[in-house]
Coordinates of C-alpha atoms and ligand atoms in Angstrom, one line a residue:
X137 CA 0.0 0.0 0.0
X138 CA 1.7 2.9 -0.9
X139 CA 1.1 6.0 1.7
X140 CA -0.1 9.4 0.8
X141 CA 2.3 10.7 3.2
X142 CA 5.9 11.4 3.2
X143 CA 8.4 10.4 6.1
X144 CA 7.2 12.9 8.9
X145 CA 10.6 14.9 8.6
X146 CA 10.3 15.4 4.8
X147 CA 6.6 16.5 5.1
X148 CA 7.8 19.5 8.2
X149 CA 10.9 20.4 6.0
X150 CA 8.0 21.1 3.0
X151 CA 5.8 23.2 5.3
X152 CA 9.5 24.9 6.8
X153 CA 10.6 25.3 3.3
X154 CA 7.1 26.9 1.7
X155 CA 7.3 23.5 -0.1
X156 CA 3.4 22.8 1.1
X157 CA 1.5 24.4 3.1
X158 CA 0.1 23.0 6.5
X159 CA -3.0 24.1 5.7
X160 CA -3.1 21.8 2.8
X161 CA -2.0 18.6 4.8
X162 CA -4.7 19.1 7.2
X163 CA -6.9 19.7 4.6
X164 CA -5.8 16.3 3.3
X165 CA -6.2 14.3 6.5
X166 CA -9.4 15.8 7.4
X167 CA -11.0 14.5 4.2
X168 CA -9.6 10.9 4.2
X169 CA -11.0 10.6 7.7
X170 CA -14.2 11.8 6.1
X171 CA -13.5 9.2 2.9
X172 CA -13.1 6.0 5.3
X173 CA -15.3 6.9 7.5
X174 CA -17.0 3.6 7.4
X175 CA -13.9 1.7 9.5
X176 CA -15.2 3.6 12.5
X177 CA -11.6 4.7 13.6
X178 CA -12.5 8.3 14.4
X179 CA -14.8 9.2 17.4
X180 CA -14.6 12.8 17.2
X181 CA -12.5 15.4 14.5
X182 CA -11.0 18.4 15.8
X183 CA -11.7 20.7 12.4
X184 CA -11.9 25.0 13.4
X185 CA -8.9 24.2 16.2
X186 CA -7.0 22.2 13.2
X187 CA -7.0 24.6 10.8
X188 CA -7.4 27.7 12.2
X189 CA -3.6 26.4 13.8
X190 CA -2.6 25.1 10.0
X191 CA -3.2 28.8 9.2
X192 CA -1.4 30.5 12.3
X193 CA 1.6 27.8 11.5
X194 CA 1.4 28.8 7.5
X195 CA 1.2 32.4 8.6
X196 CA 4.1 32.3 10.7
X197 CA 6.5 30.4 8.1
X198 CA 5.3 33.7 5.5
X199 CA 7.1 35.9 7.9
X200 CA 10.2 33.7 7.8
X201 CA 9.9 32.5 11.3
X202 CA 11.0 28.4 11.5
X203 CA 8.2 26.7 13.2
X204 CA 9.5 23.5 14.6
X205 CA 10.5 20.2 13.7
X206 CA 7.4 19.3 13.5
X207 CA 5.3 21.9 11.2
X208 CA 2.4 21.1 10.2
X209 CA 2.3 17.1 10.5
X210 CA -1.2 15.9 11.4
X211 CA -1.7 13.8 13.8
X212 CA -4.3 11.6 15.7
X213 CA -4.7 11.1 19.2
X214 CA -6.1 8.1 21.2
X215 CA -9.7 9.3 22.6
X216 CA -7.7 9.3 26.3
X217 CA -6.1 11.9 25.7
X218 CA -7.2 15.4 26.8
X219 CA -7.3 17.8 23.7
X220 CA -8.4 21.3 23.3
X221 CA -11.6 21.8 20.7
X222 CA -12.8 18.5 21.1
X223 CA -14.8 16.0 24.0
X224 CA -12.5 13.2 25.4
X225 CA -14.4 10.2 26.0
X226 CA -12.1 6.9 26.5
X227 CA -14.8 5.9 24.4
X228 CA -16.9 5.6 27.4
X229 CA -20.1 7.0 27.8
X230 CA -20.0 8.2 31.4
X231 CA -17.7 10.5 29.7
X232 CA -20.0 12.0 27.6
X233 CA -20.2 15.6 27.0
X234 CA -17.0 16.2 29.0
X235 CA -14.6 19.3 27.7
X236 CA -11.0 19.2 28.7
X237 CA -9.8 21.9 30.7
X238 CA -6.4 21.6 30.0
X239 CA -4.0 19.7 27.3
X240 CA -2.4 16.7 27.8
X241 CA 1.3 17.0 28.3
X242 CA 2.1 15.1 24.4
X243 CA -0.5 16.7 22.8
X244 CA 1.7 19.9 24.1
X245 CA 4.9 18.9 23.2
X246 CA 3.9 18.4 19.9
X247 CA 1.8 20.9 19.3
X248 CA 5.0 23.2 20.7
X249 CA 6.4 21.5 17.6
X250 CA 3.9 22.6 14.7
X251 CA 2.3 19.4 14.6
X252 CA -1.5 19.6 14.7
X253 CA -4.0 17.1 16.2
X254 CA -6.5 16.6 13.6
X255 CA -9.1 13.7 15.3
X256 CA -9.5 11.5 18.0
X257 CA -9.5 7.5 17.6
X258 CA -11.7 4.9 18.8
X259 CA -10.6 2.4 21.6
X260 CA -11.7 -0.1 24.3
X261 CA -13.5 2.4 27.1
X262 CA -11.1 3.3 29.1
X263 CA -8.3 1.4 27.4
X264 CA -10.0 -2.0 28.5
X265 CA -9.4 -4.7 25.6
X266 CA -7.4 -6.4 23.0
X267 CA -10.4 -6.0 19.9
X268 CA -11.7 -2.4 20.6
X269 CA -15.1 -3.9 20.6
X270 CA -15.2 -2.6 24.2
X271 CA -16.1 0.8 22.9
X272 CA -19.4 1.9 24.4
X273 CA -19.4 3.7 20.7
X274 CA -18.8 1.5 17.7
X275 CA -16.2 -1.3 16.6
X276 CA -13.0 -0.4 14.2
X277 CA -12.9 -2.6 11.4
X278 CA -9.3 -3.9 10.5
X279 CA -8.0 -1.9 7.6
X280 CA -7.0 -5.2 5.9
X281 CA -10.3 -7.0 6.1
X282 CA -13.4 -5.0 7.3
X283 CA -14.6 -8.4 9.2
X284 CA -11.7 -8.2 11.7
X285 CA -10.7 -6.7 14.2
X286 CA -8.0 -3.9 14.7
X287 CA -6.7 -5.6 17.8
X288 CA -6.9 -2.8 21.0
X289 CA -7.4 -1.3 22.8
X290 CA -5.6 1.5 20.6
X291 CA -7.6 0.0 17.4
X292 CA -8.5 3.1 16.1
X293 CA -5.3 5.0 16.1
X294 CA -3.7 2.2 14.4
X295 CA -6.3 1.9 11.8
X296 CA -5.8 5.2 11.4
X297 CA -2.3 5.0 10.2
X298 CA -2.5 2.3 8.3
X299 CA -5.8 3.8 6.7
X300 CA -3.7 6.6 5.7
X301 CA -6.0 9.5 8.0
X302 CA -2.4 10.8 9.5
X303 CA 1.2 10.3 9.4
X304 CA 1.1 9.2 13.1
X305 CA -1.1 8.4 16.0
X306 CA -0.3 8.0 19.5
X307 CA -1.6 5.4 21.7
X308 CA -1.4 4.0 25.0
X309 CA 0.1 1.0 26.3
X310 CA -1.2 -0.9 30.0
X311 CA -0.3 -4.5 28.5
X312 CA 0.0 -4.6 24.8
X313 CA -2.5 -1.6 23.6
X314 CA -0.1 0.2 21.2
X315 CA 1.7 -3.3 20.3
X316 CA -1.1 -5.5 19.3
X317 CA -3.4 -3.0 16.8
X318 CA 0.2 -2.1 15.7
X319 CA 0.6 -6.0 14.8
X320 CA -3.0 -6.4 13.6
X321 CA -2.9 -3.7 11.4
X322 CA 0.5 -3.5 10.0
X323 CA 2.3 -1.1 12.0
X324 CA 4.7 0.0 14.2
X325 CA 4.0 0.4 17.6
X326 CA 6.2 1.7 20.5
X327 CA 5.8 1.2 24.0
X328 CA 8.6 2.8 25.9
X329 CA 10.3 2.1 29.0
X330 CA 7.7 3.2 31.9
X331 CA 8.2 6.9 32.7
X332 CA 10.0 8.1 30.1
X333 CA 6.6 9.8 28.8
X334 CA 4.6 11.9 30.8
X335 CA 1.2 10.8 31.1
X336 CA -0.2 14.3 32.4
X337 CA -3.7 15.5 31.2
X338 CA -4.3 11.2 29.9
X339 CA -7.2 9.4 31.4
X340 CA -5.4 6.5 33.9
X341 CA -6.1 3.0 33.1
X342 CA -3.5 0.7 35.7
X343 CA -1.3 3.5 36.4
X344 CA 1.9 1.8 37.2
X345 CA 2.5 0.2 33.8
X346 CA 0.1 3.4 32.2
X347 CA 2.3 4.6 29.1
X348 CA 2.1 6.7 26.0
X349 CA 4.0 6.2 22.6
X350 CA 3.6 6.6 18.9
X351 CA 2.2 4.6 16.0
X352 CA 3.3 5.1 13.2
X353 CA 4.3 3.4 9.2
X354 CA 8.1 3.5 10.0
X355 CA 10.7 2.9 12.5
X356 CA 12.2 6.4 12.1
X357 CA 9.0 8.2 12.3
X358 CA 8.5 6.7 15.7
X359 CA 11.7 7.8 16.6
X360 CA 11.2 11.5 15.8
X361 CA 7.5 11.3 17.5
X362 CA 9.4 10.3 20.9
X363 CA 12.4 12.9 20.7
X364 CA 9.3 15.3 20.7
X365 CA 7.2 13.5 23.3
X366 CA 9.9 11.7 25.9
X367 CA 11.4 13.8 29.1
X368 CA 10.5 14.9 32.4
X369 CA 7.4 16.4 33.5
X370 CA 6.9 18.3 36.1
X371 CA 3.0 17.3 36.3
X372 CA 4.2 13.8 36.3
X373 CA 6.2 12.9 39.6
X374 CA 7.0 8.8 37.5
X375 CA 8.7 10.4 35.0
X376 CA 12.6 9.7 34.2
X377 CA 15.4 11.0 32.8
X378 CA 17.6 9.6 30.3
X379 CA 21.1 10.8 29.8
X380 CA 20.3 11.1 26.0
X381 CA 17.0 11.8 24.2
X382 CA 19.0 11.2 20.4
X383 CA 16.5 8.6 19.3
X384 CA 16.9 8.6 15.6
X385 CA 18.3 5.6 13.7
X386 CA 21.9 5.6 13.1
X387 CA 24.0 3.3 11.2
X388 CA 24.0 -0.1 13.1
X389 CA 24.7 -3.7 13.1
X390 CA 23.3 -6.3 14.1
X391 CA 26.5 -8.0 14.2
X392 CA 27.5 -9.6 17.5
X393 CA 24.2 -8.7 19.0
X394 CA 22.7 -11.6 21.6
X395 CA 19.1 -11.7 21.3
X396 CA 17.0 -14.2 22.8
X397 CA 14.5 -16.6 22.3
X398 CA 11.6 -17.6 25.2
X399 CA 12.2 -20.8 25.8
X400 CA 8.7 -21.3 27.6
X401 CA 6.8 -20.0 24.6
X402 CA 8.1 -22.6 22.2
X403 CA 5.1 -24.9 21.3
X404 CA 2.5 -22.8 23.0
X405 CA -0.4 -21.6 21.9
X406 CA 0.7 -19.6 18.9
X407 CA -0.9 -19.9 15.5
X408 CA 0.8 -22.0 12.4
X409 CA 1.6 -19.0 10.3
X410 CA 2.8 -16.7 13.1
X411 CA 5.5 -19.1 14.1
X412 CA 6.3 -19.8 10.3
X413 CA 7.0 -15.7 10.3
X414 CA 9.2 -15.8 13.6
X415 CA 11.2 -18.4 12.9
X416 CA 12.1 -17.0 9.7
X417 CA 12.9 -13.7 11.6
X418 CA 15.1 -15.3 14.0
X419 CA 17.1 -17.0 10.7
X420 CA 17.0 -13.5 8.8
X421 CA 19.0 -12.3 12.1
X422 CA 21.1 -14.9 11.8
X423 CA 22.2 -14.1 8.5
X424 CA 22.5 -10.7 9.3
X425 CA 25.3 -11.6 12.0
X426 CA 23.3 -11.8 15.5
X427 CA 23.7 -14.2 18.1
X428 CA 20.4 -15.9 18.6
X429 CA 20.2 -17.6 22.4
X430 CA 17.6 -19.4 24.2
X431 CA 16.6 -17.4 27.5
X432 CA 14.5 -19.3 29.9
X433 CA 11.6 -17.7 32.4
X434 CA 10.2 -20.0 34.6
X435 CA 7.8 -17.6 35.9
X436 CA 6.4 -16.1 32.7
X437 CA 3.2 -18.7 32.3
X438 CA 1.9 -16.8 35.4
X439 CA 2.5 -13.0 33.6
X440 CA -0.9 -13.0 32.6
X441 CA -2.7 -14.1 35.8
X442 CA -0.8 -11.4 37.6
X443 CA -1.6 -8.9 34.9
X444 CA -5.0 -9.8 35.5
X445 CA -5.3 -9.1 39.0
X446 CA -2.8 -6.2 39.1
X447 CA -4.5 -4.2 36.4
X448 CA -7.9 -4.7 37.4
X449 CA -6.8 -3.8 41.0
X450 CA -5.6 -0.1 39.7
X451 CA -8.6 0.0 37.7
X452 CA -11.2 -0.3 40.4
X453 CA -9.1 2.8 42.3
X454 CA -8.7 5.0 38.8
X455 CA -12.3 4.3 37.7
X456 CA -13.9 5.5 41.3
X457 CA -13.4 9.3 40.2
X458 CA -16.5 9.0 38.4
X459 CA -19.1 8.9 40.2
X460 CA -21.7 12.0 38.5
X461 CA -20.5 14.9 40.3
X462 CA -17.2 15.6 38.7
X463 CA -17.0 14.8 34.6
X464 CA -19.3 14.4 31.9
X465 CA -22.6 12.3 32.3
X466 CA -24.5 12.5 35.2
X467 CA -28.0 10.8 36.0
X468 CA -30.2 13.6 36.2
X469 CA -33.7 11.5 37.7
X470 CA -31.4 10.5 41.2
X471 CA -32.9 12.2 44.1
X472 CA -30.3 11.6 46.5
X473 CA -26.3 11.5 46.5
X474 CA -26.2 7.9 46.8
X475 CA -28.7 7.0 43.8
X476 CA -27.0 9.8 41.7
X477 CA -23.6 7.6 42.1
X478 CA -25.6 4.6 41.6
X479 CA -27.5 5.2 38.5
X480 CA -24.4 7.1 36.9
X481 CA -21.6 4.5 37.7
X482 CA -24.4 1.1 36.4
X483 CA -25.6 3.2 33.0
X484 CA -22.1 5.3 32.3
X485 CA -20.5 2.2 32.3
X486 CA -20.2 -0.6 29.8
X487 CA -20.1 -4.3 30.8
X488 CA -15.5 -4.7 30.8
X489 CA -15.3 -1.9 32.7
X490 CA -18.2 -3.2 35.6
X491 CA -16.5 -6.4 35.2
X492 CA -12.8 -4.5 36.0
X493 CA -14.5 -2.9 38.8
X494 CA -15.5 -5.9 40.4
X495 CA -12.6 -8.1 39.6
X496 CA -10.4 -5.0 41.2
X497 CA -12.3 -4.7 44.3
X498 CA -12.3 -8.6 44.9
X499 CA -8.6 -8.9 44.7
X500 CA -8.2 -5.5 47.3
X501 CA -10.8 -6.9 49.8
X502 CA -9.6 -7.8 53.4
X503 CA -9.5 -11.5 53.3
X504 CA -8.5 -11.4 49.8
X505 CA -6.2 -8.8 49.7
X506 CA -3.3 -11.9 50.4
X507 CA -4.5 -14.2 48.8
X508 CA -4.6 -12.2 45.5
X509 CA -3.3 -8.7 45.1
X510 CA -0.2 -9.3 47.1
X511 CA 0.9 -12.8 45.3
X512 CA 0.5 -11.1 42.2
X513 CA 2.8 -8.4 43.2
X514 CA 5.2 -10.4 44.7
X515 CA 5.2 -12.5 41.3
X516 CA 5.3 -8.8 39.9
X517 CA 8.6 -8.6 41.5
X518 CA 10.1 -11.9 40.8
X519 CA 9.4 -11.1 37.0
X520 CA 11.6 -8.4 37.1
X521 CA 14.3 -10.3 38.5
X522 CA 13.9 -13.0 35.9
X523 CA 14.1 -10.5 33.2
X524 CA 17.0 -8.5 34.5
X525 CA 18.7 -11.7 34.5
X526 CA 17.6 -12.5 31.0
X527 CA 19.4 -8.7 30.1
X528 CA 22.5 -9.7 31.6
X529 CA 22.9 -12.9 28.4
X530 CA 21.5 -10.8 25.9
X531 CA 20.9 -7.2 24.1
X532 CA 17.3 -8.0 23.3
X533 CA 14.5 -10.1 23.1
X534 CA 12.2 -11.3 20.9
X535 CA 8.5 -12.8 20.4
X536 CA 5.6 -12.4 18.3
X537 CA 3.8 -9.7 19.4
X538 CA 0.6 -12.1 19.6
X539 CA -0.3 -15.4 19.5
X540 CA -2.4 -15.0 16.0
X541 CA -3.5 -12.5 12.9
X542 CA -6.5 -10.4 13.6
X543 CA -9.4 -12.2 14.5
X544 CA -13.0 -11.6 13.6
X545 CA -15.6 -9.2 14.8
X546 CA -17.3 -11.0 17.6
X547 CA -15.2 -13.9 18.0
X548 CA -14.3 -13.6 21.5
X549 CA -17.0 -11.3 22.8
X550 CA -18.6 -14.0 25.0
X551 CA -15.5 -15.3 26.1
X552 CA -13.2 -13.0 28.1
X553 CA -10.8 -15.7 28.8
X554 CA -9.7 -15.9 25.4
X555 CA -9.8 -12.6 24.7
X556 CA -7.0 -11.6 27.6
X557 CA -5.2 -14.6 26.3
X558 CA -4.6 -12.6 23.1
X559 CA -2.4 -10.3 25.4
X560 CA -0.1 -13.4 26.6
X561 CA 3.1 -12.0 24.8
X562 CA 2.6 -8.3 25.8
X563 CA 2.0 -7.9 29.7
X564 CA 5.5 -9.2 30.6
X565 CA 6.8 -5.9 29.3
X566 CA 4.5 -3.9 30.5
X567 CA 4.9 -5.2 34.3
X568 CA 8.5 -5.2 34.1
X569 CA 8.3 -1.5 33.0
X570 CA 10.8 -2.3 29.7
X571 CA 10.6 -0.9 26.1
X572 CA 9.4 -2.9 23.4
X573 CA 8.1 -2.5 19.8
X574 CA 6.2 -4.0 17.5
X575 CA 7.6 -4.1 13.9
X576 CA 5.2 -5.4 11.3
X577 CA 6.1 -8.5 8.9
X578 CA 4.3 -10.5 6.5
X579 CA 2.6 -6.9 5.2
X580 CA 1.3 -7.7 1.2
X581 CA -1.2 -10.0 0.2
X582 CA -1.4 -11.7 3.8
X583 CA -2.5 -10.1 6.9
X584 CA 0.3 -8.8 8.9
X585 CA 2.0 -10.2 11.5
X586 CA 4.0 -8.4 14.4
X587 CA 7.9 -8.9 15.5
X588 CA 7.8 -8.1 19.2
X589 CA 11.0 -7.2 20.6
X590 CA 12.5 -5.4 24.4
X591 CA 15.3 -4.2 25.4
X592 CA 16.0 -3.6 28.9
X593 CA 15.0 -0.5 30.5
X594 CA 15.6 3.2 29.4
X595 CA 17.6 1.5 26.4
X596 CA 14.8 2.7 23.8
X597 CA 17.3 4.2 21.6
X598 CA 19.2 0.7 21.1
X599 CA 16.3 -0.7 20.4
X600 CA 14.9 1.6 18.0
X601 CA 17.9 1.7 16.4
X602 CA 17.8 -2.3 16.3
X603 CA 14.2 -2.3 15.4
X604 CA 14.9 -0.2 12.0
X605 CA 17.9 -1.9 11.0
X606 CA 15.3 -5.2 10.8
X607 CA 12.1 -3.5 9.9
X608 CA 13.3 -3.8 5.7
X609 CA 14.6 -7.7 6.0
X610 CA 11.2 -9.2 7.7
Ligands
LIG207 N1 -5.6 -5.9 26.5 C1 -5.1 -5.5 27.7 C2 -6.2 -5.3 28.7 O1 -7.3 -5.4 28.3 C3 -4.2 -4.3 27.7 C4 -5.0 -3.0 27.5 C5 -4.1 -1.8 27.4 O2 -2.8 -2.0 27.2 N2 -4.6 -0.7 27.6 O3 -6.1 -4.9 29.8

């Protein structure tokens, strides 16, 4: 599929240079949104605020002031993002009718940047899913095949991109959200070491493993996106610093490089053609000169569990904020407090997010509080160490991103089990706090398939730099 967008560097020199106007590319975005409309990837656009900025931006560059690195690149955010000129739902519909009062932190820095956020994409509500069939609004359909799904819960921004709406999206990633839609649709997907994006000003999900990274059509293009987007924060006490924010690609070899191979996920439950694709990216890095080693942890089979009763734990605590008094939807027939909280909280919220609710406040109960919650983050903790060991044998390692292509509409509806068994390969990463990307494979006349791979933490660089010398050879 050839993309009606440059690299995101060529299209800011053109608006820099007088090349192209910024008015021109939003023009552009906003009326292939409009076009493929029908995938159901947009929730809201953010038009007068989009161009009246393309024009202040064009304006600006008349006068022979440089704009930014940036310039007028549009972009999508995920719906849980807080933008100005548009609602922010998290797709959910207790967040109906609710007006940001202030930017997220990304949406700032790029903005601060020239770039200009053009829509807002469909997800799970709240971030809750694999399918973004959770969304109390509509499904995505796969940009590939319009019976699938777009994998979630950042579905829509990763349609999105691959549907050609915007150079780049950003998503968010709890457990797999940027990486999966980024592997059903054909992209890449970044999730970066926890902290090293602020989340200020984005609707929590699980906020210890809570992060915020690009999707885009290219390695390189993520890498610009996160020299704009990574750093401290002052509104964000978990954010981290890194000695050096020089993302982009260099020359680099994969020569002598260790990477490694789960053992424990050999013969699992991964689908016929998505092992066919791995293990001819482990022999491709072969022949490009790395060291390909077997790492072993013991504990991984019980990532998930613990995933599942960690998240849902912070979930239960973030989700309580909303309770009719504060944002967006409120009940308007309850006669007293308690009924107001009542009939808001069971008619704002759809059934995964109820079902979160409940599964949090079980595992945080006296009585189960032990038996639950604390086993999982004691497991939490002996993942780490597993994986830190795993660092010390080797540079990187590498999976599928998930078990199988993109699966149909309604597949798994009825079955949440399977469903957060499509997130088996991501939640390691995202306990553990560690970069990883997803780097699409198999894209032509098949549906794609994503190349998974971490580093250790706060080494997103190395691996972005690893991720685009492999992104042409798979
Ligand atoms: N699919 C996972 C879940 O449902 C991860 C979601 C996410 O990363 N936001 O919890």
């Amino acid at each position: 599929m050839m993309s009606q967008w440059k690299d995101i560097d060529l299209i800011a020199n053109e608006v820099n240079s007088g090349k192209t106007t910024a008015l021109s590319l939003v023009e552009k975005s906003l009326a292939t949104i409009e076009d493929k409309s029908d995938y159901d990837a947009i929730i809201s656009v953010i038009k007068d605020r989009a161009i009246e900025r393309a024009k202040s931006i064009d304006a600006r560059i008349v006068k022979g002031e440089k704009v930014g690195r940036l310039a007028g690149v549009p972009f999508i955010a995920k719906d849980n993002m807080l933008t100005f000129g548009s609602a922010t739902t998290a797709a959910s519909n207790i967040l109906k009718g609710f007006v940001a009062p202030y930017q997220a932190t990304v949406i700032e820095r790029l903005e601060a940047e020239g770039a200009i956020c053009v829509a807002k994409a469909n997800l799970d509500a709240f971030a809750h899913g694999s399918s973004t069939e959770n969304s109390d609004f509509m499904v995505t359909k796969n940009p590939h095949n319009k019976k699938l799904v777009p994998g979630g819960s950042s579905g829509g921004s990763a349609a999105a991109v691959i549907l050609d709406m915007a150079p780049f999206a950003l998503g968010t990633d709890t457990g797999g959200s940027i990486r999966l839609p980024a592997s059903f649709c054909g992209a890449v997907g970044f999730k970066p070491t926890y902290g090293l994006v602020s989340r200020n000003g984005v609707i929590a999900m699980a906020s210890s493993t809570d992060v915020i990274g690009p999707i885009t059509k290219n390695v390189r293009d993520t890498a610009i996106v996160m020299e704009v987007i990574a750093g401290q924060d002052t509104l964000d006490s978990t954010t981290i610093k890194l000695d050096s924010y020089d993302f982009i690609p260099d020359k680099y070899s994969l020569k002598g490089k260790t990477i490694g191979v789960v053992k424990e996920f050999e013969g699992s439950d991964i689908s016929k053609p998505v092992q066919t694709k791995f293990g001819q990216t482990i022999e491709t890095l072969k022949s490009l000169g790395a060291n390909v080693i077997e790492v072993s942890f013991p504990l991984i089979e019980y990532s998930l569990a613990c995933y599942y009763i960690i998240a849902p734990a912070e979930i239960s605590s973030n989700l309580s904020r909303y309770d009719g008094t504060r944002y967006g939807f409120s009940d308007s027939k309850a006669t007293t407090l308690e009924e107001s909280y009542n009939k808001t909280r069971s008619l704002g919220f759809g059934r995964e997010a109820k079902r979160r609710i409940m599964l949090g406040t079980y595992v945080l109960s006296s009585g189960y509080y032990d038996a639950y919650y604390n086993q999982a983050q004691k497991l939490r903790t002996k993942l780490i160490e597993e994986y830190n060991q795993a660092f010390k044998k080797c540079d990187f390692i590498i999976t599928p991103t998930a078990p199988d292509v993109a699966f149909a509409i309604g597949e798994n509806v009825d079955d949440s089990m399977k469903m957060y068994l499509t997130d088996v390969l991501t939640v390691g990463a995202s306990l553990v706090g560690i970069p990883a990307i997803s780097i699409p494979a198999n894209v032509g006349n098949s549906l794609p398939i994503g190349i998974q791979i971490m580093a250790d933490q706060k080494h997103d660089a190395d691996l972005i730099n690893f991720a685009n010398a492999l992104e042409g050879s798979i």
